Amino acid sequence: MHLKKMIEDFGARGKKRVNESGKIERKRGLWRWIAVSALLAVIVLVVVADAMLHRAGPILKGRVVETLSTRFKSRVELDKFQVSVLSGLEVSGDGLRIYPPDDVVAAGATKPLISLGHFSFHVPLHGLFLKPTHVGTVHVKGMSINIPPRQMRQQAQGPNRKLGKIKIVVDEIVVDDSRLVIGTNKPNKDPKDFELKQIVMHNVGQNDPWKYDATLVNAVPKGNIHAVGTFGPWNTESPGDSAVTGHYTFDHADLNTIKGISGMLSSVGDFKGQLNRIEVEGTTETPDFAIDTANHPMPLHTAYHAIVDGTSGDTYLQPVEAKLGGSEFSCSGAIVNVKGKGHIIDLDVNVPNGQIQDFLTLAVKTEPAVMTGQVSIKARLHIRPGKESVSKKLGLQGAFTLQRIHFTNPEVEDKVDMLSLRAQGDPKAAKPGAADVHSQMKGMFVMGDRRLRFSNLLYTLPGGTVQLSGVYSLDGREFDFTGKVRTEAKLSQMVATKWKSWLLKPVDPFFSKNGAGTEVPIKITGTKGAPKFGLNFGHKDKKSSNP
């Protein structure tokens, strides 16, 4: 019995071991199949990934070209395209050119609309398998944008280019060293040219404005302009009509880069419009503005509204409100682009109630200013193009009125005061230190070649008038006027001693003319700092002898 039981137990245990061994074998077989399947899957993925990575260049190049061609509805060319897979997908390219739409090319626009010297961006490996491919930042160096003239748009549109899909989206574009050129079809105009040191564009979408942060290089006056705002959306049919807005700051602009003037300018403002027509409103501050005829720094503030016509390169000032020292004035007009020469500046200037000493200090070397007083001026300012000093190119023509004139040279003021007393018939009071008289002046003037020429100059003071014409130089070295003095008093009444008065009475009738007690020709020569007054009978005789 015991032996039988032992045999049965042994058989049961063997059977159990066999059953357990079978289960283990089955589990091992299942895991082997799972491992083999996983390995096969990995191999397949590696093979596919390897194939994709080997084709990453052509794939990404195709996506770049198709996206740009679709976005700009035009032909795209790319000279060099490289992809590195060492750390994700590092992409770079050279010689990218985006041409204008076909109908614009047919109208004569041969230059690329946009050209890039070099660009680069990074894409994660999985980005290769996604459509559209997402790119964080694109870095660009050497970009040029050439906006063709609007007139190159053909009236009759040609057949539409077959477009693809947007296969790449970009969050940000960083561009170094770029240029924007707005073309013109006017033969006497240069294209409008903007140099950009750096521009960063955000949210680069297809239908929304792009936010930008840009630094522009301003050649004249030299300095960097920082601007932030929005651009777009890009108008494919007429790029020049693409919208632009922004706020700018222009600090430490060196006016010495404009020959003939000096100072350090700063400006802030806002602009809006389209590339073809931008409206700007801003202010400028120049605490040390000077011109080379005097080199006397003066504070100059302006507030302006301007329209920049991108189609012609002309700028229209509408208007400029300015303050020089303590004198307020306004001007309006145009800065006209002249092909190959620069610009012509034509402005209408209005000084309603300024201080003559401010303008004399700015323009005339003599210190202090020869006179003080209240001045009103209406004039036309013209600055011709060229490389000469501004003071040599500047022309000014108009009329002025001066009131409450006071000469800063005491000797000159004394002579004027004594002249007034003698003209009134009070020669005994005509002594140095006499009370200042209130005089006024008005006339016409023409300024050019660093000289001021006056005509119909009428100087009025109590007891008489002085009519003059002549010229003086802005350097103060030339002062040459001729004219006549008319007084209420007769010649004999303008001398203090009785015997001189008695001697002059017989000649009174010869000098009493045209309702004046006395009329005599005079001349004023010398310099602005020390003018010399005298009679000019020779000029009178010469004039009367002319036929």
Coordinates of C-alpha atoms in Angstrom, one line a residue:
M1 CA 0.0 0.0 0.0
H2 CA 2.7 2.4 1.0
L3 CA 4.7 1.6 -2.2
K4 CA 1.6 2.1 -4.4
K5 CA 0.9 5.5 -2.8
M6 CA 4.4 6.6 -3.2
I7 CA 4.3 5.7 -6.9
E8 CA 1.0 7.6 -7.3
D9 CA 2.4 10.7 -5.6
F10 CA 5.5 10.6 -7.7
G11 CA 3.4 10.4 -10.9
A12 CA 1.2 13.3 -9.8
R13 CA 4.2 15.5 -9.0
G14 CA 5.7 14.7 -12.4
K15 CA 2.5 15.5 -14.2
K16 CA 2.3 18.8 -12.3
R17 CA 5.9 19.6 -13.3
V18 CA 5.1 18.9 -16.9
N19 CA 2.0 21.2 -16.8
E20 CA 4.0 24.0 -15.2
S21 CA 6.9 23.6 -17.7
G22 CA 4.4 23.9 -20.6
K23 CA 3.0 27.1 -19.2
I24 CA 6.4 28.6 -18.8
E25 CA 7.3 27.6 -22.4
R26 CA 4.1 29.2 -23.7
K27 CA 4.9 32.5 -21.8
R28 CA 8.4 32.5 -23.1
G29 CA 7.1 32.0 -26.6
L30 CA 4.7 35.0 -26.2
W31 CA 7.4 37.3 -25.0
R32 CA 9.7 36.2 -27.8
W33 CA 7.0 37.1 -30.4
I34 CA 6.4 40.5 -28.6
A35 CA 10.2 41.2 -28.7
V36 CA 10.5 40.1 -32.3
S37 CA 7.5 42.3 -33.3
A38 CA 8.9 45.3 -31.4
L39 CA 12.2 44.8 -33.0
L40 CA 10.7 44.6 -36.4
A41 CA 8.7 47.8 -35.7
V42 CA 11.8 49.6 -34.5
I43 CA 13.7 48.4 -37.6
V44 CA 10.8 49.6 -39.8
L45 CA 10.8 53.0 -38.0
V46 CA 14.5 53.3 -38.2
V47 CA 14.4 52.5 -41.9
V48 CA 11.6 55.0 -42.5
A49 CA 13.3 57.6 -40.3
D50 CA 16.6 57.1 -42.0
A51 CA 14.9 57.4 -45.4
M52 CA 13.1 60.5 -44.2
L53 CA 16.2 62.0 -42.7
H54 CA 18.1 61.3 -46.0
R55 CA 15.3 63.1 -47.8
A56 CA 14.8 65.8 -45.1
G57 CA 16.7 68.3 -47.3
P58 CA 14.5 67.8 -50.4
I59 CA 11.4 67.6 -48.3
L60 CA 12.1 70.8 -46.3
K61 CA 13.3 72.6 -49.4
G62 CA 10.1 71.7 -51.2
R63 CA 8.0 72.9 -48.3
V64 CA 10.0 76.2 -48.1
V65 CA 9.6 76.9 -51.8
E66 CA 6.0 75.8 -52.0
T67 CA 5.0 77.9 -48.9
L68 CA 6.7 81.0 -50.2
S69 CA 5.4 80.6 -53.8
T70 CA 1.9 80.2 -52.4
R71 CA 2.2 83.1 -50.0
F72 CA 3.5 85.5 -52.6
K73 CA 1.8 84.0 -55.7
S74 CA 5.1 84.1 -57.6
R75 CA 8.2 82.2 -58.7
V76 CA 10.7 81.3 -56.0
E77 CA 14.4 80.4 -56.6
L78 CA 16.8 78.9 -54.0
D79 CA 20.6 78.5 -54.8
K80 CA 21.7 76.4 -51.8
F81 CA 19.8 74.5 -49.1
Q82 CA 21.5 72.4 -46.4
V83 CA 20.1 70.2 -43.5
S84 CA 22.1 68.9 -40.6
V85 CA 20.7 66.2 -38.3
L86 CA 23.2 66.4 -35.4
S87 CA 20.8 68.1 -33.0
G88 CA 17.4 68.0 -34.6
L89 CA 17.1 69.5 -38.0
E90 CA 19.4 72.5 -38.5
V91 CA 18.4 74.2 -41.8
S92 CA 20.3 76.9 -43.7
G93 CA 20.1 78.3 -47.2
D94 CA 21.7 80.9 -49.5
G95 CA 20.5 82.9 -52.4
L96 CA 16.7 82.9 -51.9
R97 CA 14.8 85.0 -54.4
I98 CA 11.1 85.7 -54.5
Y99 CA 9.9 87.4 -57.7
P100 CA 7.0 89.7 -58.2
P101 CA 3.7 88.2 -59.5
D102 CA 3.9 87.1 -63.1
D103 CA 1.8 90.0 -64.4
V104 CA 4.2 92.5 -62.7
V105 CA 7.2 90.7 -64.3
A106 CA 5.5 91.0 -67.6
A107 CA 5.1 94.7 -67.1
G108 CA 8.9 95.2 -66.7
A109 CA 9.8 94.4 -63.1
T110 CA 12.9 92.2 -63.5
K111 CA 14.4 92.4 -60.0
P112 CA 13.4 90.0 -57.3
L113 CA 10.7 91.2 -55.0
I114 CA 12.5 89.8 -52.0
S115 CA 16.0 88.4 -51.9
L116 CA 17.8 86.8 -48.9
G117 CA 21.6 86.4 -48.7
H118 CA 21.5 83.7 -46.0
F119 CA 18.8 82.2 -43.7
S120 CA 18.7 79.5 -41.1
F121 CA 16.3 77.9 -38.7
H122 CA 15.8 74.8 -36.4
V123 CA 13.1 72.2 -36.6
P124 CA 12.7 69.3 -34.1
L125 CA 12.9 65.8 -35.7
H126 CA 9.2 65.2 -35.3
G127 CA 8.5 68.4 -37.2
L128 CA 9.5 66.5 -40.4
F129 CA 6.4 64.3 -40.0
L130 CA 4.0 67.2 -39.3
K131 CA 2.2 69.4 -41.8
P132 CA 2.5 72.3 -41.6
T133 CA 6.0 72.2 -40.2
H134 CA 6.3 74.6 -37.2
V135 CA 9.4 76.8 -37.0
G136 CA 10.1 79.0 -34.0
T137 CA 12.7 81.5 -35.3
V138 CA 14.2 82.2 -38.7
H139 CA 17.5 84.1 -38.8
V140 CA 18.1 86.1 -42.0
K141 CA 21.2 88.1 -43.1
G142 CA 21.3 90.4 -46.1
M143 CA 17.7 90.9 -47.1
S144 CA 16.6 93.2 -49.9
I145 CA 13.0 94.1 -50.6
N146 CA 12.3 95.9 -53.9
I147 CA 8.7 97.2 -54.3
P148 CA 8.0 97.8 -58.0
P149 CA 6.1 100.9 -59.0
R150 CA 2.3 100.6 -58.8
Q151 CA 2.1 101.6 -62.5
M152 CA 3.8 98.3 -63.4
R153 CA 0.6 96.4 -62.5
Q154 CA -1.0 95.4 -65.8
Q155 CA -4.5 96.3 -66.4
A156 CA -5.4 93.0 -67.8
Q157 CA -4.5 90.2 -65.4
G158 CA -2.8 87.1 -66.9
P159 CA -3.7 83.5 -66.0
N160 CA -3.3 82.7 -62.3
R161 CA -0.3 80.7 -61.1
K162 CA -1.2 77.3 -59.8
L163 CA -0.8 77.6 -56.0
G164 CA 0.1 74.9 -53.5
K165 CA -0.4 74.9 -49.7
I166 CA 1.2 76.6 -46.7
K167 CA 3.4 73.9 -45.4
I168 CA 5.6 75.9 -43.0
V169 CA 4.5 78.3 -40.3
V170 CA 6.9 80.7 -38.6
D171 CA 6.6 82.5 -35.2
E172 CA 9.5 85.0 -35.5
I173 CA 11.9 86.3 -38.1
V174 CA 15.1 88.1 -37.1
V175 CA 16.7 90.0 -40.0
D176 CA 20.2 91.7 -39.9
D177 CA 21.4 94.1 -42.5
S178 CA 18.4 94.6 -44.9
R179 CA 17.2 97.2 -47.3
L180 CA 13.8 98.3 -48.5
V181 CA 13.6 100.1 -51.9
I182 CA 10.3 101.5 -53.1
G183 CA 10.6 102.0 -56.9
T184 CA 9.3 104.8 -59.0
N185 CA 8.6 105.0 -62.7
K186 CA 9.3 108.7 -62.8
P187 CA 12.5 109.4 -64.7
N188 CA 13.5 112.4 -62.6
K189 CA 13.2 110.6 -59.3
D190 CA 15.4 108.3 -57.3
P191 CA 13.7 105.3 -55.6
K192 CA 13.0 105.6 -51.9
D193 CA 15.7 103.7 -50.0
F194 CA 15.5 102.6 -46.4
E195 CA 18.4 100.8 -44.7
L196 CA 17.5 98.6 -41.8
K197 CA 20.2 97.5 -39.3
Q198 CA 17.9 94.9 -37.7
I199 CA 14.3 94.0 -37.7
V200 CA 12.5 91.4 -35.7
M201 CA 9.0 90.3 -36.9
H202 CA 6.6 88.4 -34.6
N203 CA 3.4 86.5 -35.3
V204 CA 4.3 86.0 -38.9
G205 CA 0.9 84.9 -40.2
Q206 CA -0.7 85.0 -43.6
N207 CA -3.7 87.2 -43.0
D208 CA -2.8 89.2 -39.8
P209 CA -0.4 92.2 -39.4
W210 CA 3.1 91.3 -38.2
K211 CA 4.4 92.9 -35.1
Y212 CA 7.9 94.2 -35.6
D213 CA 10.8 95.8 -33.7
A214 CA 13.2 97.5 -36.1
T215 CA 16.4 99.7 -36.1
L216 CA 16.8 101.8 -39.2
V217 CA 20.0 103.5 -40.3
N218 CA 19.4 107.1 -41.2
A219 CA 22.2 108.5 -43.4
V220 CA 21.4 112.2 -43.2
P221 CA 21.4 113.2 -40.4
K222 CA 23.4 110.2 -39.3
G223 CA 21.8 108.1 -36.6
N224 CA 19.7 105.1 -35.8
I225 CA 15.9 105.2 -35.7
H226 CA 14.2 102.6 -33.5
A227 CA 10.6 101.8 -34.4
V228 CA 8.0 99.3 -33.1
G229 CA 4.6 98.7 -34.7
T230 CA 2.8 96.4 -37.2
F231 CA 3.3 95.6 -40.8
G232 CA 0.8 94.0 -43.2
P233 CA -0.9 91.9 -44.0
W234 CA 1.3 91.7 -47.1
N235 CA -0.6 92.8 -50.2
T236 CA 0.4 90.3 -52.8
E237 CA -1.3 92.1 -55.7
S238 CA 0.3 95.5 -54.8
P239 CA 3.0 95.2 -52.2
G240 CA 3.4 99.0 -52.0
D241 CA -0.2 99.2 -50.6
S242 CA 0.8 96.9 -47.6
A243 CA -0.2 98.7 -44.4
V244 CA 2.4 99.9 -41.8
T245 CA 2.1 101.6 -38.4
G246 CA 4.5 102.4 -35.7
H247 CA 6.1 104.5 -33.1
Y248 CA 9.7 105.7 -33.5
T249 CA 12.5 107.3 -31.5
F250 CA 15.5 109.0 -33.1
D251 CA 18.2 109.9 -30.6
H252 CA 21.6 111.5 -30.9
A253 CA 21.2 112.4 -34.6
D254 CA 24.3 114.3 -35.6
L255 CA 23.4 117.3 -37.8
N256 CA 27.0 117.8 -38.6
T257 CA 26.5 115.2 -41.3
I258 CA 24.6 118.0 -43.1
K259 CA 27.2 120.4 -44.4
G260 CA 26.6 123.9 -43.1
I261 CA 24.6 123.1 -40.0
S262 CA 25.3 121.5 -36.6
G263 CA 23.6 120.2 -33.5
M264 CA 22.4 117.0 -31.9
L265 CA 18.8 116.2 -32.7
S266 CA 16.4 113.9 -31.0
S267 CA 12.9 113.0 -32.2
V268 CA 9.9 110.9 -31.3
G269 CA 6.7 110.3 -33.2
D270 CA 4.1 108.0 -34.8
F271 CA 3.4 106.9 -38.3
K272 CA 0.8 105.1 -40.2
G273 CA -0.4 104.4 -43.8
Q274 CA 1.0 102.2 -46.6
L275 CA 4.5 101.8 -47.9
N276 CA 3.5 104.0 -50.9
R277 CA 2.2 106.8 -48.6
I278 CA 3.1 107.2 -44.9
E279 CA 1.8 109.9 -42.6
V280 CA 4.1 110.9 -39.8
E281 CA 3.5 113.1 -36.7
G282 CA 6.3 113.9 -34.4
T283 CA 8.5 116.3 -32.5
T284 CA 12.2 117.2 -32.6
E285 CA 14.5 118.8 -30.0
T286 CA 17.8 120.3 -30.9
P287 CA 19.3 122.2 -28.0
D288 CA 22.3 123.4 -29.9
F289 CA 21.2 124.1 -33.5
A290 CA 23.6 126.3 -35.4
I291 CA 24.5 127.2 -39.0
D292 CA 28.0 127.9 -40.2
T293 CA 27.5 131.6 -41.0
A294 CA 27.5 132.3 -37.3
N295 CA 28.1 129.1 -35.3
H296 CA 26.0 130.4 -32.5
P297 CA 24.1 127.4 -30.9
M298 CA 20.4 128.0 -30.4
P299 CA 17.6 125.8 -29.0
L300 CA 15.2 124.6 -31.7
H301 CA 12.0 122.7 -31.1
T302 CA 9.6 121.5 -33.8
A303 CA 6.3 119.7 -34.0
Y304 CA 5.4 118.4 -37.5
H305 CA 3.0 116.5 -39.6
A306 CA 4.4 115.0 -42.8
I307 CA 3.4 112.8 -45.7
V308 CA 6.1 110.6 -47.3
D309 CA 5.1 109.7 -50.8
G310 CA 6.9 106.4 -51.5
T311 CA 6.0 106.5 -55.2
S312 CA 8.1 109.6 -55.8
G313 CA 10.3 109.9 -52.7
D314 CA 8.9 113.3 -52.0
T315 CA 8.0 114.5 -48.5
Y316 CA 5.2 117.0 -47.8
L317 CA 5.3 119.1 -44.5
Q318 CA 1.8 120.1 -43.5
P319 CA 2.8 122.0 -41.4
V320 CA 5.8 122.4 -39.1
E321 CA 5.3 124.4 -35.9
A322 CA 8.7 125.5 -34.6
K323 CA 10.3 127.6 -31.8
L324 CA 13.8 129.1 -32.2
G325 CA 14.9 130.5 -28.9
G326 CA 11.9 132.5 -27.9
S327 CA 10.4 132.9 -31.4
E328 CA 7.6 130.8 -32.7
F329 CA 7.0 130.3 -36.4
S330 CA 5.5 127.8 -38.8
C331 CA 6.3 126.5 -42.3
S332 CA 4.8 124.2 -44.8
G333 CA 5.9 122.9 -48.2
A334 CA 7.8 120.0 -49.8
I335 CA 11.1 118.2 -49.8
V336 CA 11.3 117.1 -53.5
N337 CA 13.5 114.1 -54.6
V338 CA 15.7 115.0 -57.6
K339 CA 17.3 112.0 -59.3
G340 CA 21.1 111.8 -58.7
K341 CA 21.3 115.2 -57.0
G342 CA 19.5 114.9 -53.7
H343 CA 16.5 117.1 -52.7
I344 CA 15.0 120.5 -53.3
I345 CA 13.4 122.1 -50.3
D346 CA 10.6 124.7 -50.8
L347 CA 8.8 126.0 -47.8
D348 CA 6.5 128.9 -47.0
V349 CA 7.6 130.4 -43.7
N350 CA 5.4 132.5 -41.4
V351 CA 6.8 134.3 -38.3
P352 CA 3.8 136.1 -36.8
N353 CA 5.5 137.7 -33.7
G354 CA 9.1 136.7 -33.2
Q355 CA 12.2 138.3 -31.7
I356 CA 14.6 139.6 -34.3
Q357 CA 17.6 138.9 -32.1
D358 CA 16.9 135.1 -32.2
F359 CA 17.2 135.0 -36.0
L360 CA 20.2 137.4 -36.1
T361 CA 22.0 135.3 -33.5
L362 CA 21.4 132.2 -35.5
A363 CA 22.4 133.6 -38.9
V364 CA 24.9 136.5 -38.3
K365 CA 28.4 136.1 -36.8
T366 CA 28.3 139.5 -35.0
E367 CA 27.8 139.3 -31.2
P368 CA 25.6 140.5 -29.7
A369 CA 22.9 140.8 -32.3
V370 CA 22.9 144.2 -33.8
M371 CA 19.3 144.9 -32.7
T372 CA 16.4 143.6 -30.7
G373 CA 12.7 144.0 -31.5
Q374 CA 9.5 142.3 -32.5
V375 CA 9.5 140.9 -36.0
S376 CA 6.9 139.4 -38.3
I377 CA 8.0 137.7 -41.5
K378 CA 6.3 136.0 -44.5
A379 CA 8.8 134.4 -46.8
R380 CA 9.5 131.6 -49.3
L381 CA 12.5 129.4 -48.5
H382 CA 14.3 127.5 -51.2
I383 CA 17.3 125.2 -50.7
R384 CA 18.7 123.8 -53.9
P385 CA 20.3 120.3 -54.1
G386 CA 24.0 119.8 -54.1
K387 CA 27.0 119.1 -51.8
E388 CA 27.6 122.7 -50.9
S389 CA 27.0 124.1 -47.4
V390 CA 23.4 124.7 -46.6
S391 CA 24.1 128.4 -46.1
K392 CA 25.4 128.7 -49.7
K393 CA 22.4 126.8 -51.1
L394 CA 19.8 128.6 -49.1
G395 CA 17.6 131.2 -50.6
L396 CA 14.9 133.3 -48.9
Q397 CA 12.6 135.9 -50.3
G398 CA 9.8 137.8 -48.6
A399 CA 8.7 140.7 -46.5
F400 CA 9.1 141.7 -42.9
T401 CA 8.0 144.2 -40.3
L402 CA 10.1 145.2 -37.3
Q403 CA 8.7 147.0 -34.3
R404 CA 10.2 148.4 -31.0
I405 CA 13.7 148.4 -32.5
H406 CA 16.6 148.9 -30.1
F407 CA 20.2 148.8 -31.3
T408 CA 22.5 146.9 -29.0
N409 CA 25.5 149.1 -29.8
P410 CA 25.1 152.2 -27.5
E411 CA 26.8 154.5 -30.0
V412 CA 24.4 153.4 -32.8
E413 CA 21.4 153.8 -30.5
D414 CA 22.6 157.3 -29.5
K415 CA 22.9 158.3 -33.1
V416 CA 19.4 157.1 -33.8
D417 CA 17.9 158.9 -30.7
M418 CA 19.7 162.1 -31.6
L419 CA 18.6 161.8 -35.3
S420 CA 15.0 161.5 -34.0
L421 CA 15.3 164.6 -31.8
R422 CA 16.9 166.7 -34.6
A423 CA 14.2 165.5 -37.1
Q424 CA 11.6 166.8 -34.7
G425 CA 13.3 170.2 -34.5
D426 CA 14.8 169.8 -31.0
P427 CA 18.6 169.8 -31.6
K428 CA 19.5 171.0 -28.1
A429 CA 18.2 167.7 -26.6
A430 CA 20.1 165.7 -29.2
K431 CA 23.0 164.6 -26.9
P432 CA 24.5 161.2 -26.1
G433 CA 22.4 159.4 -23.5
A434 CA 19.1 160.8 -24.8
A435 CA 16.0 158.7 -24.1
D436 CA 15.6 155.8 -26.4
V437 CA 13.0 156.2 -29.2
H438 CA 10.6 153.6 -30.4
S439 CA 11.3 152.9 -34.1
Q440 CA 10.1 150.5 -36.6
M441 CA 11.1 149.1 -40.0
K442 CA 9.5 147.2 -42.9
G443 CA 10.6 146.1 -46.3
M444 CA 11.3 143.4 -48.8
F445 CA 14.4 141.2 -48.8
V446 CA 16.1 138.5 -50.8
M447 CA 18.7 136.2 -49.2
G448 CA 21.2 134.2 -51.1
D449 CA 25.0 133.5 -51.4
R450 CA 25.3 134.4 -47.7
R451 CA 24.0 137.9 -48.3
L452 CA 20.8 139.8 -47.5
R453 CA 19.6 142.3 -50.1
F454 CA 16.9 144.8 -49.1
S455 CA 14.6 146.9 -51.2
N456 CA 11.8 149.3 -50.2
L457 CA 13.3 149.4 -46.7
L458 CA 11.4 152.0 -44.7
Y459 CA 12.7 152.9 -41.2
T460 CA 10.3 155.1 -39.3
L461 CA 11.2 156.9 -36.1
P462 CA 9.6 160.0 -34.3
G463 CA 10.2 163.0 -36.5
G464 CA 11.3 161.3 -39.7
T465 CA 11.7 158.3 -42.0
V466 CA 14.7 156.6 -43.6
Q467 CA 14.2 154.9 -47.0
L468 CA 17.0 152.5 -47.9
S469 CA 18.1 149.7 -50.2
G470 CA 21.3 147.7 -50.0
V471 CA 23.1 144.6 -48.9
Y472 CA 24.9 143.1 -45.9
S473 CA 26.7 139.9 -45.5
L474 CA 25.9 137.3 -42.9
D475 CA 29.4 137.3 -41.7
G476 CA 29.0 140.9 -40.7
R477 CA 31.8 142.2 -42.8
E478 CA 29.8 144.0 -45.5
F479 CA 27.2 146.7 -44.7
D480 CA 26.3 148.9 -47.7
F481 CA 23.1 150.9 -47.9
T482 CA 22.0 154.0 -49.7
G483 CA 18.8 156.0 -49.5
K484 CA 17.3 159.2 -48.1
V485 CA 16.3 160.7 -44.9
R486 CA 13.0 162.7 -44.6
T487 CA 12.4 164.8 -41.5
E488 CA 9.6 167.0 -40.2
A489 CA 12.1 169.7 -39.3
K490 CA 13.8 171.9 -41.9
L491 CA 17.6 171.7 -42.2
S492 CA 18.1 175.0 -40.3
Q493 CA 15.9 173.7 -37.4
M494 CA 18.2 170.7 -36.8
V495 CA 21.2 172.6 -35.6
A496 CA 21.6 173.8 -32.0
T497 CA 23.3 177.2 -32.4
K498 CA 21.5 180.2 -33.7
W499 CA 24.2 181.3 -36.1
K500 CA 24.4 177.9 -37.8
S501 CA 20.6 178.0 -38.0
W502 CA 20.7 181.4 -39.6
L503 CA 23.4 180.3 -42.1
L504 CA 21.3 177.3 -43.2
K505 CA 18.0 179.1 -43.7
P506 CA 18.8 180.1 -47.3
V507 CA 19.3 176.5 -48.3
D508 CA 16.2 175.1 -46.6
P509 CA 14.2 175.4 -49.8
F510 CA 16.7 173.2 -51.7
F511 CA 16.2 170.3 -49.2
S512 CA 12.5 170.7 -48.5
K513 CA 11.0 168.3 -51.0
N514 CA 7.8 166.2 -51.4
G515 CA 6.2 167.6 -48.3
A516 CA 9.1 166.9 -46.0
G517 CA 10.9 169.6 -44.0
T518 CA 14.2 168.1 -45.2
E519 CA 15.1 165.3 -47.6
V520 CA 18.8 164.4 -47.9
P521 CA 20.5 161.4 -49.5
I522 CA 22.5 159.2 -47.1
K523 CA 24.7 156.1 -47.1
I524 CA 25.5 153.6 -44.4
T525 CA 28.7 151.6 -44.7
G526 CA 31.1 149.7 -42.5
T527 CA 30.2 146.5 -40.6
K528 CA 27.2 145.5 -38.6
G529 CA 29.2 146.0 -35.4
A530 CA 30.3 149.5 -36.4
P531 CA 28.2 151.0 -39.2
K532 CA 29.2 154.5 -40.5
F533 CA 26.6 157.1 -41.4
G534 CA 27.1 159.8 -43.9
L535 CA 25.6 162.0 -46.6
N536 CA 25.5 160.7 -50.2
F537 CA 25.3 163.7 -52.5
G538 CA 27.5 162.0 -55.0
H539 CA 25.0 159.2 -55.3
K540 CA 22.2 161.8 -55.7
D541 CA 24.1 163.7 -58.5
K542 CA 24.9 160.4 -60.3
K543 CA 21.4 159.3 -60.2
S544 CA 20.0 162.6 -61.4
S545 CA 22.5 162.6 -64.3
N546 CA 21.2 159.4 -65.7
P547 CA 18.8 159.7 -68.6

